[in-house]
Amino acid sequence: LPSWSSVVAALAFVAPALNTLLAAVEHSSYDALARRAHRILDEEKLTSAYGEGLVRQISYGERGRGLFQERVDDLLPEMLLW
């Protein structure tokens, strides 16, 4: 990704979208898929807390909020198509 604000925006938007997808297959009748989805979702709890902290950190200053907002503006339309 081209910048740190892009990474933070991706963590804030892409990770929850992928978690929704994984939650949908967590109870799959295909056992290998269900186990893997469950494992990823368990690990994702730490990643989401980390991502939330990064959003707070980058949004603390006015410049960071502006950069983050630009990335959100770029990313949100794509995420809404998911």
PDB file of C-alpha atoms in Angstrom:
ATOM      1  CA  LEU A   1       0.000   0.000   0.000  1.00  0.00           C
ATOM      2  CA  PRO A   2       1.279   3.471  -0.816  1.00  0.00           C
ATOM      3  CA  SER A   3       1.197   5.020   2.673  1.00  0.00           C
ATOM      4  CA  TRP A   4       0.721   4.345   6.376  1.00  0.00           C
ATOM      5  CA  SER A   5      -2.724   5.973   6.266  1.00  0.00           C
ATOM      6  CA  SER A   6      -3.646   3.481   3.521  1.00  0.00           C
ATOM      7  CA  VAL A   7      -2.596   0.589   5.747  1.00  0.00           C
ATOM      8  CA  VAL A   8      -4.645   1.921   8.662  1.00  0.00           C
ATOM      9  CA  ALA A   9      -7.715   2.481   6.466  1.00  0.00           C
ATOM     10  CA  ALA A  10      -7.382  -1.035   5.048  1.00  0.00           C
ATOM     11  CA  LEU A  11      -7.182  -2.493   8.557  1.00  0.00           C
ATOM     12  CA  ALA A  12     -10.240  -0.475   9.555  1.00  0.00           C
ATOM     13  CA  PHE A  13     -12.388  -1.497   6.561  1.00  0.00           C
ATOM     14  CA  VAL A  14     -11.030  -4.598   4.844  1.00  0.00           C
ATOM     15  CA  ALA A  15     -10.417  -6.663   7.980  1.00  0.00           C
ATOM     16  CA  PRO A  16     -14.032  -6.389   9.260  1.00  0.00           C
ATOM     17  CA  ALA A  17     -15.346  -7.239   5.789  1.00  0.00           C
ATOM     18  CA  LEU A  18     -13.170 -10.346   5.652  1.00  0.00           C
ATOM     19  CA  ASN A  19     -14.234 -11.256   9.185  1.00  0.00           C
ATOM     20  CA  THR A  20     -17.860 -11.179   8.039  1.00  0.00           C
ATOM     21  CA  LEU A  21     -17.002 -13.564   5.224  1.00  0.00           C
ATOM     22  CA  LEU A  22     -15.086 -15.872   7.557  1.00  0.00           C
ATOM     23  CA  ALA A  23     -17.905 -15.851  10.111  1.00  0.00           C
ATOM     24  CA  ALA A  24     -20.241 -17.044   7.361  1.00  0.00           C
ATOM     25  CA  VAL A  25     -18.099 -20.129   6.710  1.00  0.00           C
ATOM     26  CA  GLU A  26     -17.073 -20.781  10.317  1.00  0.00           C
ATOM     27  CA  HIS A  27     -19.891 -23.327  10.664  1.00  0.00           C
ATOM     28  CA  SER A  28     -19.394 -24.879   7.252  1.00  0.00           C
ATOM     29  CA  SER A  29     -20.051 -28.577   6.801  1.00  0.00           C
ATOM     30  CA  TYR A  30     -16.584 -28.712   5.220  1.00  0.00           C
ATOM     31  CA  ASP A  31     -14.600 -29.277   8.436  1.00  0.00           C
ATOM     32  CA  ALA A  32     -11.217 -28.047   7.200  1.00  0.00           C
ATOM     33  CA  LEU A  33     -12.733 -24.731   6.105  1.00  0.00           C
ATOM     34  CA  ALA A  34     -14.683 -24.333   9.345  1.00  0.00           C
ATOM     35  CA  ARG A  35     -11.582 -25.004  11.481  1.00  0.00           C
ATOM     36  CA  ARG A  36      -9.436 -22.590   9.517  1.00  0.00           C
ATOM     37  CA  ALA A  37     -12.084 -19.857   9.602  1.00  0.00           C
ATOM     38  CA  HIS A  38     -12.480 -20.299  13.352  1.00  0.00           C
ATOM     39  CA  ARG A  39      -8.712 -20.099  13.886  1.00  0.00           C
ATOM     40  CA  ILE A  40      -8.393 -16.961  11.757  1.00  0.00           C
ATOM     41  CA  LEU A  41     -11.274 -15.283  13.562  1.00  0.00           C
ATOM     42  CA  ASP A  42      -9.657 -16.052  16.929  1.00  0.00           C
ATOM     43  CA  GLU A  43      -6.406 -14.468  15.791  1.00  0.00           C
ATOM     44  CA  GLU A  44      -8.281 -11.547  14.277  1.00  0.00           C
ATOM     45  CA  LYS A  45      -9.451 -10.398  17.717  1.00  0.00           C
ATOM     46  CA  LEU A  46      -5.926  -9.138  18.398  1.00  0.00           C
ATOM     47  CA  THR A  47      -5.579  -7.622  14.950  1.00  0.00           C
ATOM     48  CA  SER A  48      -8.851  -5.695  15.273  1.00  0.00           C
ATOM     49  CA  ALA A  49      -7.801  -4.228  18.619  1.00  0.00           C
ATOM     50  CA  TYR A  50      -4.485  -3.229  17.031  1.00  0.00           C
ATOM     51  CA  GLY A  51      -6.289  -1.662  14.055  1.00  0.00           C
ATOM     52  CA  GLU A  52      -8.626   0.315  16.298  1.00  0.00           C
ATOM     53  CA  GLY A  53      -5.621   1.649  18.185  1.00  0.00           C
ATOM     54  CA  LEU A  54      -3.974   2.700  14.932  1.00  0.00           C
ATOM     55  CA  VAL A  55      -7.107   4.559  13.847  1.00  0.00           C
ATOM     56  CA  ARG A  56      -7.145   6.452  17.164  1.00  0.00           C
ATOM     57  CA  GLN A  57      -3.434   7.184  16.866  1.00  0.00           C
ATOM     58  CA  ILE A  58      -3.528   8.464  13.280  1.00  0.00           C
ATOM     59  CA  SER A  59      -6.693  10.467  13.951  1.00  0.00           C
ATOM     60  CA  TYR A  60      -5.220  12.242  16.969  1.00  0.00           C
ATOM     61  CA  GLY A  61      -3.738  15.106  14.955  1.00  0.00           C
ATOM     62  CA  GLU A  62      -5.462  17.222  12.344  1.00  0.00           C
ATOM     63  CA  ARG A  63      -3.010  16.224   9.594  1.00  0.00           C
ATOM     64  CA  GLY A  64      -3.430  12.524  10.383  1.00  0.00           C
ATOM     65  CA  ARG A  65      -7.231  12.851  10.388  1.00  0.00           C
ATOM     66  CA  GLY A  66      -7.057  14.487   6.968  1.00  0.00           C
ATOM     67  CA  LEU A  67      -4.810  11.767   5.526  1.00  0.00           C
ATOM     68  CA  PHE A  68      -6.954   9.032   7.039  1.00  0.00           C
ATOM     69  CA  GLN A  69     -10.138  10.650   5.693  1.00  0.00           C
ATOM     70  CA  GLU A  70      -8.630  10.783   2.192  1.00  0.00           C
ATOM     71  CA  ARG A  71      -7.872   7.057   2.353  1.00  0.00           C
ATOM     72  CA  VAL A  72     -11.351   6.298   3.701  1.00  0.00           C
ATOM     73  CA  ASP A  73     -12.866   8.348   0.870  1.00  0.00           C
ATOM     74  CA  ASP A  74     -10.850   6.272  -1.619  1.00  0.00           C
ATOM     75  CA  LEU A  75     -11.584   2.921   0.012  1.00  0.00           C
ATOM     76  CA  LEU A  76     -15.217   3.200   1.090  1.00  0.00           C
ATOM     77  CA  PRO A  77     -16.854   3.075  -2.367  1.00  0.00           C
ATOM     78  CA  GLU A  78     -14.935  -0.115  -3.149  1.00  0.00           C
ATOM     79  CA  MET A  79     -15.849  -1.638   0.198  1.00  0.00           C
ATOM     80  CA  LEU A  80     -19.535  -0.889  -0.331  1.00  0.00           C
ATOM     81  CA  LEU A  81     -19.413  -3.061  -3.452  1.00  0.00           C
ATOM     82  CA  TRP A  82     -18.383  -6.059  -1.346  1.00  0.00           C
TER      83      TRP A  82
END
